[in-house]
PDB file of C-alpha atoms in Angstrom:
ATOM      1  CA  MET T   1       8.392 -39.732  36.859  1.00 62.00           C
ATOM      2  CA  THR T   2       6.768 -35.993  37.684  1.00 80.00           C
ATOM      3  CA  LEU T   3       6.739 -33.251  34.840  1.00 85.00           C
ATOM      4  CA  PRO T   4       9.465 -31.313  35.466  1.00 85.00           C
ATOM      5  CA  LEU T   5       7.361 -28.264  34.125  1.00 87.00           C
ATOM      6  CA  LYS T   6       3.518 -28.080  33.493  1.00 91.00           C
ATOM      7  CA  LYS T   7       3.387 -24.784  31.977  1.00 93.00           C
ATOM      8  CA  LEU T   8       5.033 -22.731  29.828  1.00 93.00           C
ATOM      9  CA  TYR T   9       4.480 -19.744  28.366  1.00 96.00           C
ATOM     10  CA  VAL T  10       5.451 -18.185  25.623  1.00 96.00           C
ATOM     11  CA  ASP T  11       6.086 -14.970  23.848  1.00 97.00           C
ATOM     12  CA  SER T  12       8.178 -13.574  20.704  1.00 97.00           C
ATOM     13  CA  LYS T  13       8.864 -10.302  22.998  1.00 97.00           C
ATOM     14  CA  PHE T  14      11.345 -12.069  24.711  1.00 96.00           C
ATOM     15  CA  LYS T  15      12.768 -14.243  21.348  1.00 96.00           C
ATOM     16  CA  THR T  16      16.479 -15.363  21.274  1.00 96.00           C
ATOM     17  CA  LYS T  17      18.933 -12.330  19.735  1.00 96.00           C
ATOM     18  CA  ASP T  18      19.007 -14.925  16.457  1.00 96.00           C
ATOM     19  CA  SER T  19      15.876 -15.381  15.905  1.00 97.00           C
ATOM     20  CA  VAL T  20      15.065 -13.991  12.326  1.00 96.00           C
ATOM     21  CA  SER T  21      11.491 -13.130  13.181  1.00 97.00           C
ATOM     22  CA  ASN T  22       8.438 -12.999  15.504  1.00 97.00           C
ATOM     23  CA  SER T  23       6.988 -16.050  13.190  1.00 97.00           C
ATOM     24  CA  ASN T  24      10.369 -17.374  13.204  1.00 97.00           C
ATOM     25  CA  PHE T  25      11.835 -17.493  16.304  1.00 97.00           C
ATOM     26  CA  LYS T  26      13.299 -19.038  19.232  1.00 96.00           C
ATOM     27  CA  ILE T  27      12.846 -19.236  22.991  1.00 96.00           C
ATOM     28  CA  GLU T  28      15.915 -19.990  25.694  1.00 96.00           C
ATOM     29  CA  LEU T  29      14.577 -22.123  28.848  1.00 95.00           C
ATOM     30  CA  PRO T  30      16.755 -20.798  31.847  1.00 93.00           C
ATOM     31  CA  VAL T  31      17.407 -24.405  33.122  1.00 92.00           C
ATOM     32  CA  THR T  32      17.304 -27.691  30.596  1.00 93.00           C
ATOM     33  CA  VAL T  33      13.908 -29.675  30.682  1.00 91.00           C
ATOM     34  CA  TYR T  34      14.135 -33.314  30.539  1.00 91.00           C
ATOM     35  CA  MET T  35      10.686 -34.866  29.679  1.00 89.00           C
ATOM     36  CA  PRO T  36       9.101 -38.136  31.490  1.00 89.00           C
ATOM     37  CA  ASN T  37       8.033 -41.091  29.100  1.00 87.00           C
ATOM     38  CA  ASN T  38       4.426 -40.822  27.975  1.00 87.00           C
ATOM     39  CA  ALA T  39       5.114 -37.019  28.446  1.00 89.00           C
ATOM     40  CA  ILE T  40       2.066 -35.353  26.427  1.00 89.00           C
ATOM     41  CA  PHE T  41       1.370 -31.603  25.533  1.00 91.00           C
ATOM     42  CA  THR T  42      -1.347 -29.199  23.587  1.00 91.00           C
ATOM     43  CA  ILE T  43      -0.973 -25.435  22.429  1.00 92.00           C
ATOM     44  CA  ASP T  44      -3.314 -23.188  24.622  1.00 92.00           C
ATOM     45  CA  ASP T  45      -4.487 -19.026  25.647  1.00 93.00           C
ATOM     46  CA  ILE T  46      -3.702 -18.546  21.733  1.00 96.00           C
ATOM     47  CA  CYS T  47      -2.639 -14.385  21.237  1.00 97.00           C
ATOM     48  CA  ILE T  48      -2.006 -13.180  17.830  1.00 97.00           C
ATOM     49  CA  PRO T  49      -2.401 -10.364  16.090  1.00 97.00           C
ATOM     50  CA  HIS T  50      -4.397  -9.418  12.904  1.00 97.00           C
ATOM     51  CA  SER T  51      -0.905  -7.413  11.598  1.00 97.00           C
ATOM     52  CA  TRP T  52      -0.523  -7.988   7.976  1.00 97.00           C
ATOM     53  CA  TYR T  53      -2.107  -6.632   4.746  1.00 97.00           C
ATOM     54  CA  SER T  54      -4.875  -8.168   2.502  1.00 96.00           C
ATOM     55  CA  ILE T  55      -1.530  -7.739  -0.312  1.00 96.00           C
ATOM     56  CA  GLU T  56       2.082  -8.837   1.059  1.00 96.00           C
ATOM     57  CA  LYS T  57       4.985  -7.871  -0.513  1.00 93.00           C
ATOM     58  CA  ASP T  58       6.924 -10.964  -2.442  1.00 91.00           C
ATOM     59  CA  ILE T  59       3.656 -12.584  -1.403  1.00 93.00           C
ATOM     60  CA  ASN T  60       1.054 -12.086  -3.195  1.00 94.00           C
ATOM     61  CA  ASP T  61       0.978  -8.928  -5.226  1.00 96.00           C
ATOM     62  CA  THR T  62       1.838  -9.392  -8.840  1.00 95.00           C
ATOM     63  CA  LEU T  63       0.015  -9.996 -11.819  1.00 96.00           C
ATOM     64  CA  TYR T  64       1.548 -12.089 -14.566  1.00 94.00           C
ATOM     65  CA  VAL T  65      -0.223 -11.581 -18.123  1.00 93.00           C
ATOM     66  CA  HIS T  66       0.777 -13.247 -21.416  1.00 90.00           C
ATOM     67  CA  ILE T  67      -0.259 -11.606 -24.356  1.00 89.00           C
ATOM     68  CA  LEU T  68      -0.658 -13.478 -28.008  1.00 83.00           C
ATOM     69  CA  THR T  69       0.387 -11.686 -31.005  1.00 75.00           C
ATOM     70  CA  VAL T  70      -1.139 -13.352 -34.772  1.00 66.00           C
ATOM     71  CA  GLY T  71       1.270 -13.789 -36.461  1.00 60.00           C
ATOM     72  CA  LEU T  72       4.204 -12.101 -34.502  1.00 59.00           C
ATOM     73  CA  GLY T  73       4.249 -14.981 -31.792  1.00 66.00           C
ATOM     74  CA  GLY T  74       3.859 -13.457 -27.662  1.00 77.00           C
ATOM     75  CA  TYR T  75       5.579 -11.211 -25.024  1.00 82.00           C
ATOM     76  CA  SER T  76       5.238 -11.302 -21.151  1.00 85.00           C
ATOM     77  CA  PHE T  77       5.023  -9.063 -18.246  1.00 89.00           C
ATOM     78  CA  PHE T  78       4.002  -8.798 -15.145  1.00 92.00           C
ATOM     79  CA  VAL T  79       2.772  -5.521 -12.749  1.00 94.00           C
ATOM     80  CA  SER T  80       3.173  -5.910  -9.244  1.00 95.00           C
ATOM     81  CA  LEU T  81       0.942  -3.733  -6.500  1.00 97.00           C
ATOM     82  CA  PRO T  82       2.189  -1.868  -3.373  1.00 96.00           C
ATOM     83  CA  GLU T  83       1.660  -3.451  -0.273  1.00 96.00           C
ATOM     84  CA  GLY T  84      -1.579  -2.432   1.868  1.00 96.00           C
ATOM     85  CA  ASN T  85      -5.099  -3.196   2.498  1.00 96.00           C
ATOM     86  CA  TYR T  86      -7.554  -3.104  -0.557  1.00 97.00           C
ATOM     87  CA  THR T  87     -11.059  -2.749  -0.311  1.00 96.00           C
ATOM     88  CA  GLY T  88     -12.640  -4.249  -4.337  1.00 96.00           C
ATOM     89  CA  ASP T  89     -12.531  -0.494  -6.328  1.00 97.00           C
ATOM     90  CA  LEU T  90      -8.913  -0.161  -4.511  1.00 97.00           C
ATOM     91  CA  LEU T  91      -8.006  -3.576  -6.278  1.00 97.00           C
ATOM     92  CA  LYS T  92      -9.139  -2.528  -9.385  1.00 97.00           C
ATOM     93  CA  LEU T  93      -7.868   1.398  -9.431  1.00 97.00           C
ATOM     94  CA  ARG T  94      -4.150  -0.102  -8.486  1.00 97.00           C
ATOM     95  CA  LEU T  95      -5.235  -2.894 -11.507  1.00 97.00           C
ATOM     96  CA  GLN T  96      -5.762   0.115 -14.198  1.00 97.00           C
ATOM     97  CA  GLU T  97      -2.639   2.539 -12.582  1.00 96.00           C
ATOM     98  CA  LYS T  98       0.124  -0.234 -12.815  1.00 96.00           C
ATOM     99  CA  LEU T  99      -1.193  -1.691 -16.192  1.00 95.00           C
ATOM    100  CA  ASP T 100      -0.994   1.206 -17.935  1.00 95.00           C
ATOM    101  CA  ALA T 101       1.982   2.378 -16.281  1.00 94.00           C
ATOM    102  CA  TYR T 102       3.537  -0.787 -17.506  1.00 90.00           C
ATOM    103  CA  GLY T 103       6.189  -0.304 -20.598  1.00 80.00           C
ATOM    104  CA  ASP T 104       9.420  -0.237 -21.847  1.00 73.00           C
ATOM    105  CA  ASP T 105      11.127   0.524 -25.633  1.00 66.00           C
ATOM    106  CA  ASN T 106       9.604  -1.861 -27.432  1.00 71.00           C
ATOM    107  CA  ILE T 107       5.695  -1.604 -26.083  1.00 78.00           C
ATOM    108  CA  SER T 108       3.065   0.490 -23.510  1.00 82.00           C
ATOM    109  CA  MET T 109       0.496  -0.491 -22.123  1.00 87.00           C
ATOM    110  CA  ASN T 110      -1.381   2.680 -21.651  1.00 88.00           C
ATOM    111  CA  GLY T 111      -4.632   1.662 -22.607  1.00 89.00           C
ATOM    112  CA  LYS T 112      -4.327  -1.418 -23.919  1.00 92.00           C
ATOM    113  CA  PHE T 113      -6.878  -3.272 -20.823  1.00 95.00           C
ATOM    114  CA  LYS T 114      -9.675  -1.882 -18.893  1.00 96.00           C
ATOM    115  CA  VAL T 115     -10.510  -3.395 -15.514  1.00 97.00           C
ATOM    116  CA  SER T 116     -13.660  -2.904 -13.609  1.00 97.00           C
ATOM    117  CA  TYR T 117     -14.965  -4.157 -10.541  1.00 97.00           C
ATOM    118  CA  GLU T 118     -18.419  -5.420  -9.825  1.00 96.00           C
ATOM    119  CA  PRO T 119     -19.384  -5.188  -6.260  1.00 95.00           C
ATOM    120  CA  LYS T 120     -22.629  -7.687  -6.123  1.00 95.00           C
ATOM    121  CA  THR T 121     -20.384 -10.522  -7.293  1.00 95.00           C
ATOM    122  CA  HIS T 122     -17.790  -8.847  -5.472  1.00 96.00           C
ATOM    123  CA  SER T 123     -15.124  -9.356  -8.153  1.00 96.00           C
ATOM    124  CA  ILE T 124     -12.160  -8.117 -11.448  1.00 96.00           C
ATOM    125  CA  THR T 125     -12.782  -7.880 -15.167  1.00 97.00           C
ATOM    126  CA  ILE T 126     -10.127  -7.649 -17.157  1.00 97.00           C
ATOM    127  CA  THR T 127     -11.018  -7.105 -20.426  1.00 95.00           C
ATOM    128  CA  ILE T 128      -8.225  -6.213 -23.545  1.00 94.00           C
ATOM    129  CA  THR T 129      -9.198  -3.438 -25.965  1.00 92.00           C
ATOM    130  CA  THR T 130      -7.547  -4.558 -29.138  1.00 89.00           C
ATOM    131  CA  ASN T 131      -7.317  -7.142 -31.662  1.00 88.00           C
ATOM    132  CA  GLU T 132      -5.223  -9.609 -28.953  1.00 88.00           C
ATOM    133  CA  SER T 133      -5.660 -12.398 -27.373  1.00 91.00           C
ATOM    134  CA  PHE T 134      -4.618 -12.947 -23.398  1.00 92.00           C
ATOM    135  CA  LYS T 135      -3.497 -14.850 -20.794  1.00 91.00           C
ATOM    136  CA  ILE T 136      -3.380 -14.415 -16.950  1.00 93.00           C
ATOM    137  CA  LEU T 137      -1.492 -16.521 -15.940  1.00 92.00           C
ATOM    138  CA  SER T 138      -2.017 -19.981 -13.641  1.00 91.00           C
ATOM    139  CA  ASP T 139       0.332 -20.680 -11.001  1.00 89.00           C
ATOM    140  CA  TYR T 140       1.061 -23.724 -12.561  1.00 87.00           C
ATOM    141  CA  GLU T 141       1.880 -22.169 -15.627  1.00 87.00           C
ATOM    142  CA  LEU T 142       4.077 -19.843 -13.694  1.00 87.00           C
ATOM    143  CA  THR T 143       5.655 -22.832 -11.798  1.00 83.00           C
ATOM    144  CA  THR T 144       5.964 -24.896 -15.155  1.00 79.00           C
ATOM    145  CA  ALA T 145       7.491 -22.285 -17.630  1.00 64.00           C
ATOM    146  CA  LEU T 146       7.206 -23.757 -20.549  1.00 57.00           C
ATOM    147  CA  ASP T 147      10.069 -22.552 -23.070  1.00 48.00           C
ATOM    148  CA  GLY T 148       9.119 -19.532 -24.888  1.00 50.00           C
ATOM    149  CA  TYR T 149       5.882 -19.130 -23.258  1.00 56.00           C
ATOM    150  CA  TYR T 150       7.257 -16.779 -20.519  1.00 58.00           C
ATOM    151  CA  THR T 151      10.013 -14.258 -21.496  1.00 56.00           C
ATOM    152  CA  ALA T 152       9.722 -12.047 -18.082  1.00 64.00           C
ATOM    153  CA  THR T 153      12.019 -13.055 -15.172  1.00 74.00           C
ATOM    154  CA  TYR T 154      11.098 -13.666 -12.134  1.00 79.00           C
ATOM    155  CA  ASP T 155      11.402 -16.719  -9.404  1.00 80.00           C
ATOM    156  CA  ARG T 156       9.410 -19.796 -10.403  1.00 80.00           C
ATOM    157  CA  LEU T 157      10.026 -21.107  -6.821  1.00 80.00           C
ATOM    158  CA  ASN T 158       7.569 -17.749  -5.619  1.00 84.00           C
ATOM    159  CA  PRO T 159       5.972 -16.301  -8.218  1.00 89.00           C
ATOM    160  CA  ALA T 160       4.188 -14.273  -5.273  1.00 92.00           C
ATOM    161  CA  SER T 161       1.140 -14.117  -7.543  1.00 93.00           C
ATOM    162  CA  LEU T 162      -1.999 -12.559  -7.480  1.00 95.00           C
ATOM    163  CA  ASN T 163      -4.151 -15.833  -8.451  1.00 95.00           C
ATOM    164  CA  ASP T 164      -4.960 -16.512  -4.946  1.00 93.00           C
ATOM    165  CA  VAL T 165      -7.237 -13.195  -4.475  1.00 95.00           C
ATOM    166  CA  ILE T 166      -8.633 -13.295  -7.949  1.00 95.00           C
ATOM    167  CA  LYS T 167      -8.833 -17.385  -8.089  1.00 94.00           C
ATOM    168  CA  ASN T 168      -7.072 -17.571 -10.978  1.00 93.00           C
ATOM    169  CA  PHE T 169      -6.425 -21.363 -11.049  1.00 90.00           C
ATOM    170  CA  GLU T 170      -7.034 -22.442 -14.713  1.00 87.00           C
ATOM    171  CA  ALA T 171      -5.261 -22.090 -17.830  1.00 84.00           C
ATOM    172  CA  LYS T 172      -7.588 -19.942 -20.269  1.00 87.00           C
ATOM    173  CA  THR T 173      -7.619 -17.464 -23.082  1.00 89.00           C
ATOM    174  CA  ASN T 174      -9.056 -14.841 -23.151  1.00 88.00           C
ATOM    175  CA  SER T 175      -9.554 -11.658 -25.531  1.00 88.00           C
ATOM    176  CA  SER T 176     -11.912  -8.989 -26.080  1.00 86.00           C
ATOM    177  CA  ASN T 177     -15.197 -10.708 -26.420  1.00 89.00           C
ATOM    178  CA  ASN T 178     -14.214 -12.673 -23.560  1.00 92.00           C
ATOM    179  CA  PRO T 179     -12.705 -10.947 -20.468  1.00 95.00           C
ATOM    180  CA  PHE T 180     -11.315 -12.386 -17.532  1.00 95.00           C
ATOM    181  CA  GLU T 181     -13.313 -12.459 -14.700  1.00 95.00           C
ATOM    182  CA  SER T 182     -11.935 -13.545 -11.518  1.00 94.00           C
ATOM    183  CA  GLY T 183     -14.083 -15.599  -8.855  1.00 90.00           C
ATOM    184  CA  PHE T 184     -14.978 -14.245  -5.961  1.00 93.00           C
ATOM    185  CA  ILE T 185     -12.505 -11.733  -4.551  1.00 95.00           C
ATOM    186  CA  ASP T 186     -10.555 -13.304  -1.480  1.00 93.00           C
ATOM    187  CA  LEU T 187      -8.904 -10.083   0.201  1.00 93.00           C
ATOM    188  CA  GLN T 188      -8.381 -12.294   3.314  1.00 90.00           C
ATOM    189  CA  SER T 189      -5.338 -13.552   2.423  1.00 83.00           C
ATOM    190  CA  ILE T 190      -4.655 -16.380   4.893  1.00 91.00           C
ATOM    191  CA  ASN T 191      -7.378 -17.933   6.652  1.00 91.00           C
ATOM    192  CA  ASN T 192      -5.419 -19.877   9.151  1.00 94.00           C
ATOM    193  CA  ILE T 193      -1.972 -20.071  10.885  1.00 96.00           C
ATOM    194  CA  TYR T 194      -0.039 -23.578  11.663  1.00 95.00           C
ATOM    195  CA  ILE T 195       1.977 -23.139  14.086  1.00 94.00           C
ATOM    196  CA  SER T 196       4.995 -25.732  14.186  1.00 93.00           C
ATOM    197  CA  SER T 197       7.844 -26.591  16.277  1.00 92.00           C
ATOM    198  CA  PRO T 198      10.829 -28.915  15.000  1.00 88.00           C
ATOM    199  CA  ASN T 199      12.021 -29.693  18.041  1.00 87.00           C
ATOM    200  CA  LEU T 200       9.327 -29.745  20.572  1.00 85.00           C
ATOM    201  CA  GLY T 201       7.037 -32.617  19.404  1.00 68.00           C
ATOM    202  CA  SER T 202       7.721 -36.621  18.222  1.00 63.00           C
ATOM    203  CA  PHE T 203       6.244 -35.674  14.192  1.00 66.00           C
ATOM    204  CA  THR T 204       2.969 -37.304  15.225  1.00 73.00           C
ATOM    205  CA  THR T 205       0.799 -35.130  12.655  1.00 75.00           C
ATOM    206  CA  LEU T 206       0.883 -34.532   8.879  1.00 72.00           C
ATOM    207  CA  GLY T 207      -0.362 -31.168   7.138  1.00 76.00           C
ATOM    208  CA  SER T 208      -1.446 -30.685   3.828  1.00 76.00           C
ATOM    209  CA  ARG T 209       1.969 -30.320   2.186  1.00 76.00           C
ATOM    210  CA  GLY T 210       3.617 -33.213   4.269  1.00 74.00           C
ATOM    211  CA  GLU T 211       5.239 -31.110   7.297  1.00 75.00           C
ATOM    212  CA  GLN T 212       5.175 -33.400   9.843  1.00 78.00           C
ATOM    213  CA  ASN T 213       5.932 -30.795  12.675  1.00 86.00           C
ATOM    214  CA  ILE T 214       2.436 -28.663  12.748  1.00 89.00           C
ATOM    215  CA  ILE T 215       1.791 -28.543  16.690  1.00 89.00           C
ATOM    216  CA  LYS T 216      -1.570 -26.328  16.257  1.00 92.00           C
ATOM    217  CA  LYS T 217      -3.885 -24.824  13.644  1.00 92.00           C
ATOM    218  CA  VAL T 218      -5.577 -21.746  14.028  1.00 94.00           C
ATOM    219  CA  PRO T 219      -8.643 -20.175  12.187  1.00 94.00           C
ATOM    220  CA  VAL T 220      -7.863 -16.453  11.888  1.00 94.00           C
ATOM    221  CA  SER T 221     -11.081 -15.007  13.430  1.00 92.00           C
ATOM    222  CA  SER T 222     -10.705 -11.434  13.843  1.00 94.00           C
ATOM    223  CA  ASP T 223     -10.043  -8.791  10.808  1.00 93.00           C
ATOM    224  CA  PHE T 224      -7.266  -6.542  10.626  1.00 94.00           C
ATOM    225  CA  GLY T 225      -6.209  -4.482  13.701  1.00 94.00           C
ATOM    226  CA  TYR T 226      -7.973  -7.018  15.809  1.00 96.00           C
ATOM    227  CA  MET T 227      -6.343 -10.169  17.874  1.00 96.00           C
ATOM    228  CA  ILE T 228      -6.887 -13.606  17.174  1.00 96.00           C
ATOM    229  CA  ILE T 229      -7.316 -15.296  20.717  1.00 95.00           C
ATOM    230  CA  ASP T 230      -8.163 -18.936  20.588  1.00 90.00           C
ATOM    231  CA  ARG T 231      -8.736 -20.801  23.779  1.00 85.00           C
ATOM    232  CA  VAL T 232     -10.365 -24.253  22.581  1.00 74.00           C
ATOM    233  CA  THR T 233      -8.352 -27.434  22.920  1.00 69.00           C
ATOM    234  CA  SER T 234      -9.934 -30.742  23.517  1.00 67.00           C
ATOM    235  CA  ASN T 235      -8.260 -34.415  24.160  1.00 67.00           C
ATOM    236  CA  HIS T 236      -7.396 -34.983  20.630  1.00 72.00           C
ATOM    237  CA  ASP T 237      -5.055 -32.043  20.487  1.00 74.00           C
ATOM    238  CA  TYR T 238      -2.458 -33.065  22.898  1.00 85.00           C
ATOM    239  CA  LEU T 239       0.691 -34.825  21.135  1.00 87.00           C
ATOM    240  CA  GLU T 240       3.882 -36.716  21.938  1.00 86.00           C
ATOM    241  CA  CYS T 241       6.727 -35.180  23.688  1.00 86.00           C
ATOM    242  CA  SER T 242       8.145 -38.206  25.592  1.00 87.00           C
ATOM    243  CA  LYS T 243      12.114 -38.078  26.384  1.00 87.00           C
ATOM    244  CA  VAL T 244      12.403 -34.832  24.419  1.00 89.00           C
ATOM    245  CA  THR T 245      14.987 -32.935  25.793  1.00 90.00           C
ATOM    246  CA  LEU T 246      14.066 -29.022  25.838  1.00 91.00           C
ATOM    247  CA  LYS T 247      16.417 -25.655  26.338  1.00 93.00           C
ATOM    248  CA  THR T 248      15.853 -23.798  23.065  1.00 94.00           C
ATOM    249  CA  VAL T 249      12.893 -24.451  21.948  1.00 94.00           C
ATOM    250  CA  GLU T 250      11.750 -22.924  17.867  1.00 95.00           C
ATOM    251  CA  PHE T 251       8.272 -21.961  17.031  1.00 96.00           C
ATOM    252  CA  HIS T 252       7.310 -21.222  13.357  1.00 96.00           C
ATOM    253  CA  LEU T 253       4.124 -19.384  11.946  1.00 97.00           C
ATOM    254  CA  LYS T 254       3.165 -20.393   8.466  1.00 95.00           C
ATOM    255  CA  ASP T 255       0.273 -20.251   6.180  1.00 93.00           C
ATOM    256  CA  SER T 256      -1.188 -22.589   4.336  1.00 89.00           C
ATOM    257  CA  HIS T 257       1.674 -22.391   1.436  1.00 88.00           C
ATOM    258  CA  GLY T 258       4.133 -22.446   3.966  1.00 89.00           C
ATOM    259  CA  ARG T 259       5.146 -18.592   4.147  1.00 92.00           C
ATOM    260  CA  TYR T 260       6.246 -17.454   7.319  1.00 95.00           C
ATOM    261  CA  ILE T 261       3.230 -15.062   8.817  1.00 96.00           C
ATOM    262  CA  PRO T 262       3.913 -10.965   7.919  1.00 96.00           C
ATOM    263  CA  LEU T 263       3.394 -10.125  11.814  1.00 97.00           C
ATOM    264  CA  HIS T 264       5.257  -6.868  10.837  1.00 96.00           C
ATOM    265  CA  ASN T 265       7.010  -6.800  14.136  1.00 95.00           C
ATOM    266  CA  ALA T 266       3.599  -7.474  16.360  1.00 97.00           C
ATOM    267  CA  ASN T 267       4.134 -10.019  18.917  1.00 97.00           C
ATOM    268  CA  VAL T 268       2.340 -13.322  19.668  1.00 97.00           C
ATOM    269  CA  SER T 269       1.886 -15.582  22.925  1.00 97.00           C
ATOM    270  CA  PHE T 270       0.476 -18.668  23.829  1.00 96.00           C
ATOM    271  CA  SER T 271       1.107 -21.258  26.474  1.00 96.00           C
ATOM    272  CA  ILE T 272       1.711 -24.948  26.401  1.00 94.00           C
ATOM    273  CA  ILE T 273       0.808 -27.427  28.523  1.00 93.00           C
ATOM    274  CA  PHE T 274       2.077 -30.558  29.435  1.00 92.00           C
ATOM    275  CA  SER T 275       0.672 -33.514  30.874  1.00 90.00           C
ATOM    276  CA  ILE T 276       1.241 -37.452  31.148  1.00 88.00           C
ATOM    277  CA  TRP T 277      -0.824 -39.753  29.032  1.00 83.00           C
ATOM    278  CA  ASN T 278      -2.280 -42.633  31.296  1.00 77.00           C
ATOM    279  CA  GLY T 279      -3.629 -44.163  28.227  1.00 65.00           C
ATOM    280  CA  ASP T 280      -7.519 -43.723  28.057  1.00 58.00           C
TER     281      ASP T 280
END
């Protein structure tokens, strides 16, 4: 049987009205297409604008702090940074501002912490100026949220923490003599884009989180404001789509955590090339 369609050009600009965004969208084909037995496809001619920021609201904008006071137990709070593109110096400045500004009827953080930035190592240091211990809570601590350990209200399923940026992955206690020192600050918040489709392939891929419908991994190879172009394909990139009926096709663009890429209304485009597997 011959192919009813050899190449499909996809552009999120022409997504359906019920699409959620340019990273979670559907396209409607003008006709229903029935793929024959042994049909395969690959993704090519990918164009994705690098339009997301190094700090994104509800993705990686929040620092969680737990302070341990001798004889008084502990208390917790968090500060959220404004979204935007950051340098190391700007990250230090905004963290210092937010920490100093935090307070309520019972506590004030003004002057309690000192934030510094070391350009040689591209790292952040947070020091407490009082005779108390503190923790910058890791994602594991945030998601497990032991009783009595964290008192502030937040979304345990999506803490949107700054930990990936400052490389804070271990539970550790810090003090004035033992300040918190970040790893190499990662202001490239998304390193790979995973394109998936729940109704195009036959689930012959497996992602690091157990995903079974990823159809392409795209390395982020361009800086903010530039276009990510990916035209690299090989024989191993072909996926099966035998006996698939295509009319409405859905696409998702996510990061390694399974979060939709915040493209800020910028459009993506790519081509889907169909072929017949000959057994080679």
